[in-house]
mmCIF file of C-alpha atoms in Angstrom:
data_model
loop_
_atom_site.group_PDB
_atom_site.id
_atom_site.type_symbol
_atom_site.label_atom_id
_atom_site.label_comp_id
_atom_site.label_asym_id
_atom_site.label_seq_id
_atom_site.Cartn_x
_atom_site.Cartn_y
_atom_site.Cartn_z
ATOM 1 C CA UNK A 17 64.706 11.030 -3.714
ATOM 2 C CA UNK A 18 62.628 8.029 -4.753
ATOM 3 C CA UNK A 19 61.704 5.321 -2.259
ATOM 4 C CA UNK A 20 63.832 2.195 -2.114
ATOM 5 C CA UNK A 21 62.461 -0.561 -4.334
ATOM 6 C CA UNK A 22 61.574 -3.845 -2.632
ATOM 7 C CA UNK A 23 61.721 -7.286 -4.231
ATOM 8 C CA UNK A 24 57.920 -7.266 -4.422
ATOM 9 C CA UNK A 25 57.880 -3.864 -6.151
ATOM 10 C CA UNK A 26 60.505 -5.054 -8.636
ATOM 11 C CA UNK A 27 58.592 -8.227 -9.539
ATOM 12 C CA UNK A 28 55.291 -6.342 -9.789
ATOM 13 C CA UNK A 29 56.832 -3.920 -12.275
ATOM 14 C CA UNK A 30 58.130 -6.820 -14.342
ATOM 15 C CA UNK A 31 54.680 -8.445 -14.411
ATOM 16 C CA UNK A 32 52.917 -5.188 -15.242
ATOM 17 C CA UNK A 33 55.196 -4.605 -18.216
ATOM 18 C CA UNK A 34 54.984 -8.130 -19.610
ATOM 19 C CA UNK A 35 52.272 -7.316 -22.138
ATOM 20 C CA UNK A 36 54.022 -4.105 -23.181
ATOM 21 C CA UNK A 37 57.240 -6.044 -23.661
ATOM 22 C CA UNK A 38 55.627 -8.518 -26.022
ATOM 23 C CA UNK A 39 53.981 -5.646 -27.876
ATOM 24 C CA UNK A 40 57.380 -4.084 -28.466
ATOM 25 C CA UNK A 41 58.689 -7.460 -29.649
ATOM 26 C CA UNK A 42 55.946 -7.782 -32.258
ATOM 27 C CA UNK A 43 56.282 -4.169 -33.365
ATOM 28 C CA UNK A 44 60.015 -4.649 -33.793
ATOM 29 C CA UNK A 45 59.474 -7.406 -36.325
ATOM 30 C CA UNK A 46 57.806 -5.042 -38.753
ATOM 31 C CA UNK A 47 59.873 -1.930 -38.113
ATOM 32 C CA UNK A 48 62.886 -1.014 -40.212
ATOM 33 C CA UNK A 49 66.210 -2.042 -38.739
ATOM 34 C CA UNK A 50 67.650 0.907 -36.761
ATOM 35 C CA UNK A 51 71.264 1.974 -37.241
ATOM 36 C CA UNK A 52 72.069 0.607 -33.791
ATOM 37 C CA UNK A 53 70.182 -1.671 -31.445
ATOM 38 C CA UNK A 54 69.977 -1.400 -27.676
ATOM 39 C CA UNK A 55 71.144 -3.999 -25.184
ATOM 40 C CA UNK A 56 71.324 -4.059 -21.396
ATOM 41 C CA UNK A 57 74.482 -4.396 -19.324
ATOM 42 C CA UNK A 58 73.928 -6.455 -16.182
ATOM 43 C CA UNK A 59 75.762 -3.863 -14.094
ATOM 44 C CA UNK A 60 72.737 -1.591 -14.517
ATOM 45 C CA UNK A 61 71.016 -3.838 -11.976
ATOM 46 C CA UNK A 62 73.979 -4.471 -9.684
ATOM 47 C CA UNK A 63 72.300 -3.136 -6.546
ATOM 48 C CA UNK A 64 69.151 -5.137 -7.241
ATOM 49 C CA UNK A 65 71.145 -8.335 -7.795
ATOM 50 C CA UNK A 66 73.565 -7.891 -4.898
ATOM 51 C CA UNK A 67 70.638 -7.206 -2.548
ATOM 52 C CA UNK A 68 68.962 -10.476 -3.514
ATOM 53 C CA UNK A 69 65.898 -8.837 -5.072
ATOM 54 C CA UNK A 70 66.806 -10.312 -8.451
ATOM 55 C CA UNK A 71 68.354 -13.698 -9.171
ATOM 56 C CA UNK A 72 71.167 -13.225 -11.700
ATOM 57 C CA UNK A 73 69.725 -16.147 -13.675
ATOM 58 C CA UNK A 74 66.609 -14.059 -14.330
ATOM 59 C CA UNK A 75 68.539 -11.151 -15.813
ATOM 60 C CA UNK A 76 67.764 -11.977 -19.485
ATOM 61 C CA UNK A 77 64.099 -12.547 -18.598
ATOM 62 C CA UNK A 78 63.894 -9.138 -16.921
ATOM 63 C CA UNK A 79 65.751 -7.495 -19.824
ATOM 64 C CA UNK A 80 63.028 -8.665 -22.199
ATOM 65 C CA UNK A 81 59.899 -8.548 -20.071
ATOM 66 C CA UNK A 82 60.583 -5.453 -17.998
ATOM 67 C CA UNK A 83 62.508 -3.330 -20.484
ATOM 68 C CA UNK A 84 61.671 -4.773 -23.911
ATOM 69 C CA UNK A 85 65.340 -5.367 -24.765
ATOM 70 C CA UNK A 86 66.602 -8.170 -26.967
ATOM 71 C CA UNK A 87 70.257 -8.499 -25.981
ATOM 72 C CA UNK A 88 72.313 -8.545 -22.792
ATOM 73 C CA UNK A 89 75.860 -8.184 -21.509
ATOM 74 C CA UNK A 90 76.751 -10.242 -18.448
ATOM 75 C CA UNK A 91 79.109 -9.351 -15.578
ATOM 76 C CA UNK A 92 81.229 -12.180 -14.195
ATOM 77 C CA UNK A 93 80.949 -10.868 -10.627
ATOM 78 C CA UNK A 94 77.354 -12.118 -10.478
ATOM 79 C CA UNK A 95 78.363 -15.727 -11.159
ATOM 80 C CA UNK A 96 82.038 -15.584 -10.315
ATOM 81 C CA UNK A 97 82.306 -19.203 -9.146
ATOM 82 C CA UNK A 98 80.079 -20.583 -11.904
ATOM 83 C CA UNK A 99 82.257 -20.092 -14.994
ATOM 84 C CA UNK A 100 82.716 -23.860 -15.363
ATOM 85 C CA UNK A 101 79.360 -24.854 -13.856
ATOM 86 C CA UNK A 102 77.679 -26.217 -16.970
ATOM 87 C CA UNK A 103 74.347 -26.768 -15.228
ATOM 88 C CA UNK A 104 74.249 -23.088 -14.227
ATOM 89 C CA UNK A 105 75.342 -21.879 -17.650
ATOM 90 C CA UNK A 106 72.877 -24.187 -19.363
ATOM 91 C CA UNK A 107 70.040 -22.743 -17.284
ATOM 92 C CA UNK A 108 71.156 -19.167 -17.990
ATOM 93 C CA UNK A 109 71.295 -19.944 -21.697
ATOM 94 C CA UNK A 110 67.871 -21.604 -21.564
ATOM 95 C CA UNK A 111 66.283 -18.563 -19.961
ATOM 96 C CA UNK A 112 67.884 -16.177 -22.453
ATOM 97 C CA UNK A 113 66.876 -18.258 -25.456
ATOM 98 C CA UNK A 114 63.386 -18.716 -24.043
ATOM 99 C CA UNK A 115 62.905 -14.955 -24.203
ATOM 100 C CA UNK A 116 64.595 -14.559 -27.576
ATOM 101 C CA UNK A 117 67.401 -12.621 -25.891
ATOM 102 C CA UNK A 118 70.868 -12.614 -27.419
ATOM 103 C CA UNK A 119 73.889 -12.992 -25.131
ATOM 104 C CA UNK A 120 76.548 -10.575 -26.378
ATOM 105 C CA UNK A 121 79.497 -10.698 -23.990
ATOM 106 C CA UNK A 122 80.766 -11.253 -20.462
ATOM 107 C CA UNK A 123 82.427 -8.359 -18.641
ATOM 108 C CA UNK A 124 85.337 -9.850 -16.694
ATOM 109 C CA UNK A 125 86.835 -8.345 -13.542
ATOM 110 C CA UNK A 126 88.879 -9.532 -10.539
ATOM 111 C CA UNK A 127 91.024 -11.985 -12.521
ATOM 112 C CA UNK A 128 94.416 -10.293 -12.206
ATOM 113 C CA UNK A 129 96.285 -7.735 -14.272
ATOM 114 C CA UNK A 130 96.857 -8.687 -17.890
ATOM 115 C CA UNK A 131 99.750 -6.208 -17.871
ATOM 116 C CA UNK A 132 101.273 -7.219 -14.539
ATOM 117 C CA UNK A 133 105.060 -6.523 -14.500
ATOM 118 C CA UNK A 134 105.636 -9.940 -12.897
ATOM 119 C CA UNK A 135 105.712 -12.485 -15.755
ATOM 120 C CA UNK A 136 104.221 -15.243 -13.589
ATOM 121 C CA UNK A 137 101.356 -13.068 -12.387
ATOM 122 C CA UNK A 138 100.760 -11.820 -15.917
ATOM 123 C CA UNK A 139 100.606 -15.381 -17.232
ATOM 124 C CA UNK A 140 98.273 -16.365 -14.400
ATOM 125 C CA UNK A 141 95.987 -13.433 -15.189
ATOM 126 C CA UNK A 142 95.817 -14.534 -18.821
ATOM 127 C CA UNK A 143 94.994 -18.098 -17.813
ATOM 128 C CA UNK A 144 92.401 -16.921 -15.280
ATOM 129 C CA UNK A 145 90.392 -15.530 -18.183
ATOM 130 C CA UNK A 146 90.339 -18.788 -20.143
ATOM 131 C CA UNK A 147 87.280 -20.085 -18.285
ATOM 132 C CA UNK A 148 85.354 -16.937 -19.178
ATOM 133 C CA UNK A 149 86.199 -17.348 -22.844
ATOM 134 C CA UNK A 150 84.830 -20.888 -22.643
ATOM 135 C CA UNK A 151 81.725 -19.739 -20.740
ATOM 136 C CA UNK A 152 81.094 -16.954 -23.247
ATOM 137 C CA UNK A 153 81.337 -19.393 -26.117
ATOM 138 C CA UNK A 154 78.882 -21.756 -24.405
ATOM 139 C CA UNK A 155 76.389 -18.920 -23.914
ATOM 140 C CA UNK A 156 76.691 -17.831 -27.557
ATOM 141 C CA UNK A 157 78.496 -14.537 -26.884
ATOM 142 C CA UNK A 158 80.812 -12.885 -29.407
ATOM 143 C CA UNK A 159 83.292 -11.471 -26.863
ATOM 144 C CA UNK A 160 84.603 -11.115 -23.363
ATOM 145 C CA UNK A 161 85.421 -7.674 -21.981
ATOM 146 C CA UNK A 162 88.662 -7.349 -20.006
ATOM 147 C CA UNK A 163 90.743 -4.685 -18.267
ATOM 148 C CA UNK A 164 94.232 -3.602 -19.292
ATOM 149 C CA UNK A 165 95.675 -2.834 -15.876
ATOM 150 C CA UNK A 166 99.445 -2.576 -15.516
ATOM 151 C CA UNK A 167 102.180 -0.657 -13.698
ATOM 152 C CA UNK A 168 105.109 1.535 -14.746
ATOM 153 C CA UNK A 169 105.614 4.240 -17.347
ATOM 154 C CA UNK A 170 103.219 4.984 -20.205
ATOM 155 C CA UNK A 171 105.252 2.899 -22.653
ATOM 156 C CA UNK A 172 106.034 0.110 -20.188
ATOM 157 C CA UNK A 173 102.377 -0.373 -19.319
ATOM 158 C CA UNK A 174 101.434 -0.435 -22.976
ATOM 159 C CA UNK A 175 104.050 -3.077 -23.761
ATOM 160 C CA UNK A 176 103.183 -5.267 -20.761
ATOM 161 C CA UNK A 177 99.426 -5.061 -21.368
ATOM 162 C CA UNK A 178 99.943 -5.871 -25.042
ATOM 163 C CA UNK A 179 101.825 -9.036 -24.117
ATOM 164 C CA UNK A 180 99.082 -10.379 -21.862
ATOM 165 C CA UNK A 181 96.301 -9.204 -24.132
ATOM 166 C CA UNK A 182 97.853 -10.769 -27.205
ATOM 167 C CA UNK A 183 98.172 -14.157 -25.496
ATOM 168 C CA UNK A 184 94.592 -14.053 -24.266
ATOM 169 C CA UNK A 185 93.342 -12.942 -27.676
ATOM 170 C CA UNK A 186 95.079 -15.866 -29.372
ATOM 171 C CA UNK A 187 93.321 -18.242 -26.972
ATOM 172 C CA UNK A 188 89.958 -16.540 -27.560
ATOM 173 C CA UNK A 189 90.443 -16.515 -31.334
ATOM 174 C CA UNK A 190 90.849 -20.296 -31.281
ATOM 175 C CA UNK A 191 87.362 -20.386 -29.722
ATOM 176 C CA UNK A 192 85.901 -17.929 -32.228
ATOM 177 C CA UNK A 193 85.659 -15.077 -29.725
ATOM 178 C CA UNK A 194 86.890 -11.505 -29.435
ATOM 179 C CA UNK A 195 88.665 -9.875 -26.501
ATOM 180 C CA UNK A 196 87.554 -6.292 -25.893
ATOM 181 C CA UNK A 197 89.234 -3.735 -23.656
ATOM 182 C CA UNK A 198 87.145 -1.083 -21.939
ATOM 183 C CA UNK A 199 88.328 2.323 -20.828
ATOM 184 C CA UNK A 200 88.083 1.397 -17.161
ATOM 185 C CA UNK A 201 90.455 3.496 -15.084
ATOM 186 C CA UNK A 202 94.190 4.111 -15.060
ATOM 187 C CA UNK A 203 95.850 4.526 -18.422
ATOM 188 C CA UNK A 204 93.062 2.542 -20.061
ATOM 189 C CA UNK A 205 90.965 5.704 -19.618
ATOM 190 C CA UNK A 206 93.462 7.571 -21.796
ATOM 191 C CA UNK A 207 92.025 7.129 -25.287
ATOM 192 C CA UNK A 208 95.353 7.561 -27.063
ATOM 193 C CA UNK A 209 97.028 4.985 -24.788
ATOM 194 C CA UNK A 210 94.306 2.388 -25.268
ATOM 195 C CA UNK A 211 94.123 2.915 -29.035
ATOM 196 C CA UNK A 212 97.905 2.494 -29.155
ATOM 197 C CA UNK A 213 97.621 -0.699 -27.123
ATOM 198 C CA UNK A 214 95.142 -2.222 -29.577
ATOM 199 C CA UNK A 215 97.439 -1.319 -32.474
ATOM 200 C CA UNK A 216 100.351 -2.905 -30.631
ATOM 201 C CA UNK A 217 98.430 -6.151 -30.095
ATOM 202 C CA UNK A 218 97.612 -6.097 -33.810
ATOM 203 C CA UNK A 219 95.054 -8.908 -33.890
ATOM 204 C CA UNK A 220 91.644 -8.770 -35.625
ATOM 205 C CA UNK A 221 90.015 -10.409 -32.608
ATOM 206 C CA UNK A 222 91.241 -7.716 -30.221
ATOM 207 C CA UNK A 223 89.143 -4.566 -30.007
ATOM 208 C CA UNK A 224 87.552 -2.043 -27.678
ATOM 209 C CA UNK A 225 84.340 -1.611 -25.730
ATOM 210 C CA UNK A 226 84.211 2.187 -25.415
ATOM 211 C CA UNK A 227 82.290 3.400 -22.369
ATOM 212 C CA UNK A 228 80.748 6.867 -22.552
ATOM 213 C CA UNK A 229 81.626 7.669 -18.951
ATOM 214 C CA UNK A 230 84.806 5.925 -17.777
ATOM 215 C CA UNK A 231 87.463 8.574 -18.399
ATOM 216 C CA UNK A 232 88.992 9.065 -14.955
ATOM 217 C CA UNK A 233 92.702 8.253 -15.144
ATOM 218 C CA UNK A 234 93.494 9.102 -11.526
ATOM 219 C CA UNK A 235 92.230 11.266 -8.667
ATOM 220 C CA UNK A 236 93.078 14.500 -10.484
ATOM 221 C CA UNK A 237 93.107 13.617 -14.194
ATOM 222 C CA UNK A 238 90.108 13.029 -16.442
ATOM 223 C CA UNK A 239 90.390 12.404 -20.181
ATOM 224 C CA UNK A 240 88.088 14.221 -22.596
ATOM 225 C CA UNK A 241 85.198 11.781 -23.244
ATOM 226 C CA UNK A 242 84.515 12.939 -26.788
ATOM 227 C CA UNK A 243 88.144 12.772 -27.880
ATOM 228 C CA UNK A 244 88.545 9.407 -26.152
ATOM 229 C CA UNK A 245 85.453 7.939 -27.790
ATOM 230 C CA UNK A 246 86.616 9.086 -31.219
ATOM 231 C CA UNK A 247 90.001 7.434 -30.621
ATOM 232 C CA UNK A 248 88.482 4.107 -29.545
ATOM 233 C CA UNK A 249 85.625 3.776 -32.038
ATOM 234 C CA UNK A 250 87.788 2.492 -34.939
ATOM 235 C CA UNK A 251 88.396 -0.663 -32.854
ATOM 236 C CA UNK A 252 84.932 -0.959 -31.266
ATOM 237 C CA UNK A 253 83.046 -4.237 -31.304
ATOM 238 C CA UNK A 254 80.578 -2.952 -28.717
ATOM 239 C CA UNK A 255 79.669 0.329 -26.984
ATOM 240 C CA UNK A 256 78.539 1.046 -23.404
ATOM 241 C CA UNK A 257 76.115 3.927 -22.890
ATOM 242 C CA UNK A 258 76.969 4.965 -19.337
ATOM 243 C CA UNK A 259 74.396 7.161 -17.634
ATOM 244 C CA UNK A 260 74.139 8.784 -14.203
ATOM 245 C CA UNK A 261 71.193 11.178 -14.050
ATOM 246 C CA UNK A 262 68.716 13.052 -16.237
ATOM 247 C CA UNK A 263 67.201 16.523 -16.406
ATOM 248 C CA UNK A 264 63.516 17.344 -16.834
ATOM 249 C CA UNK A 265 63.820 16.979 -20.608
ATOM 250 C CA UNK A 266 65.326 13.501 -20.364
ATOM 251 C CA UNK A 267 68.885 14.489 -21.233
ATOM 252 C CA UNK A 268 71.867 12.981 -19.415
ATOM 253 C CA UNK A 269 73.232 15.624 -17.059
ATOM 254 C CA UNK A 270 76.956 14.803 -17.364
ATOM 255 C CA UNK A 271 77.241 13.622 -20.952
ATOM 256 C CA UNK A 272 76.078 15.049 -24.285
ATOM 257 C CA UNK A 273 74.446 11.984 -25.862
ATOM 258 C CA UNK A 274 73.846 13.723 -29.192
ATOM 259 C CA UNK A 275 77.541 14.525 -29.510
ATOM 260 C CA UNK A 276 78.597 11.054 -28.336
ATOM 261 C CA UNK A 277 76.270 9.208 -30.673
ATOM 262 C CA UNK A 278 77.315 11.382 -33.597
ATOM 263 C CA UNK A 279 80.861 10.112 -32.979
ATOM 264 C CA UNK A 280 79.603 6.533 -32.882
ATOM 265 C CA UNK A 281 77.612 7.029 -36.084
ATOM 266 C CA UNK A 282 80.491 8.739 -37.903
ATOM 267 C CA UNK A 283 82.727 5.752 -37.122
ATOM 268 C CA UNK A 284 80.345 3.533 -39.091
ATOM 269 C CA UNK A 285 79.374 1.487 -36.031
ATOM 270 C CA UNK A 286 76.152 -0.465 -36.532
ATOM 271 C CA UNK A 287 76.079 -2.917 -33.623
ATOM 272 C CA UNK A 288 74.532 -2.905 -30.157
ATOM 273 C CA UNK A 289 74.861 -0.101 -27.645
ATOM 274 C CA UNK A 290 74.465 -1.351 -24.090
ATOM 275 C CA UNK A 291 72.659 0.595 -21.374
ATOM 276 C CA UNK A 292 74.852 0.877 -18.281
ATOM 277 C CA UNK A 293 72.980 2.976 -15.737
ATOM 278 C CA UNK A 294 75.100 3.843 -12.704
ATOM 279 C CA UNK A 295 73.175 6.624 -11.002
ATOM 280 C CA UNK A 296 71.810 6.935 -7.484
ATOM 281 C CA UNK A 297 68.905 9.374 -7.640
ATOM 282 C CA UNK A 298 66.631 7.153 -9.722
ATOM 283 C CA UNK A 299 66.124 3.514 -8.852
ATOM 284 C CA UNK A 300 67.761 1.131 -11.307
ATOM 285 C CA UNK A 301 64.668 0.257 -13.402
ATOM 286 C CA UNK A 302 63.799 3.953 -13.775
ATOM 287 C CA UNK A 303 67.381 4.797 -14.739
ATOM 288 C CA UNK A 304 67.434 2.034 -17.329
ATOM 289 C CA UNK A 305 64.192 3.250 -18.873
ATOM 290 C CA UNK A 306 65.408 6.845 -18.926
ATOM 291 C CA UNK A 307 68.591 5.786 -20.706
ATOM 292 C CA UNK A 308 66.621 3.711 -23.197
ATOM 293 C CA UNK A 309 64.306 6.615 -24.000
ATOM 294 C CA UNK A 310 67.275 8.920 -24.514
ATOM 295 C CA UNK A 311 69.060 6.452 -26.796
ATOM 296 C CA UNK A 312 65.913 5.937 -28.838
ATOM 297 C CA UNK A 313 65.284 9.668 -29.160
ATOM 298 C CA UNK A 314 68.821 10.490 -30.254
ATOM 299 C CA UNK A 315 68.906 7.476 -32.579
ATOM 300 C CA UNK A 316 65.832 8.800 -34.347
ATOM 301 C CA UNK A 317 67.234 12.335 -34.473
ATOM 302 C CA UNK A 318 70.491 11.236 -36.075
ATOM 303 C CA UNK A 319 68.722 8.906 -38.501
ATOM 304 C CA UNK A 320 66.567 11.826 -39.653
ATOM 305 C CA UNK A 321 69.640 14.018 -40.052
ATOM 306 C CA UNK A 322 71.262 11.351 -42.209
ATOM 307 C CA UNK A 323 68.194 11.105 -44.435
ATOM 308 C CA UNK A 324 68.225 14.857 -44.981
ATOM 309 C CA UNK A 325 71.971 15.000 -45.640
ATOM 310 C CA UNK A 326 73.536 11.781 -47.029
ATOM 311 C CA UNK A 327 77.013 13.228 -46.302
ATOM 312 C CA UNK A 328 76.354 12.361 -42.639
ATOM 313 C CA UNK A 329 76.342 8.643 -43.427
#
């Protein structure tokens, strides 16, 4: 078990890696464009932020300077009461742009169930998300990520969630943004159910944010992650690379990253894949770096396979 990281340790690591971060930035300008790029989900640092060791405003700075990453995905829980605070958002945008970091999306939680059986609560949940659409647009994001929670039978939940999701998507579309649903518990972690929901919404601005690891439907049921990913990739406008722990060779111990990324590649996806480290054995910075190394290694492996056999493209 590694020792607990203090605020001083965290900041010292960031400073020590500053030069390396800029070196990666310069090297990236001359390197060929990879078939996917790597971003950082803010949840990867949730313990560090909640403990006060990292100011959420500094997240894009840390993403670049500490980890050499060029894009980020925010989590609304870290600035829950600041969605309409333009001074706060302006400062967050300034820090991201100052580092050359692209803001991709805001992950939105705790705003009600978009598929609530009560029409008034469902409408309120939709409207609760409006401020995050507006905040995401201000920050230069392409999407917000939402949950598709509901209640009732398989078909009833799909119909109710589609109603709320369609209304929110129409609002987001008017602002030039997408609404993405993550497999995030309940029936949303059933790949067939979520894919059917997106088809039912039937809007080009409504898609998925497949997460490699969120396939637990209930206490006793877990959906197959590889089948689920394959079902959600046709609608993906982002991908979350969940990670928990790593073996001595740097492989994720619960998930086969080669198999997962082959599914992503076969779907023709060429966007960002966001690191979302959620383990406990490694501290958060170490877990993020381990995930980054794994993504880079498998990315290179699959790119080489494609060069050898064009049928893999």
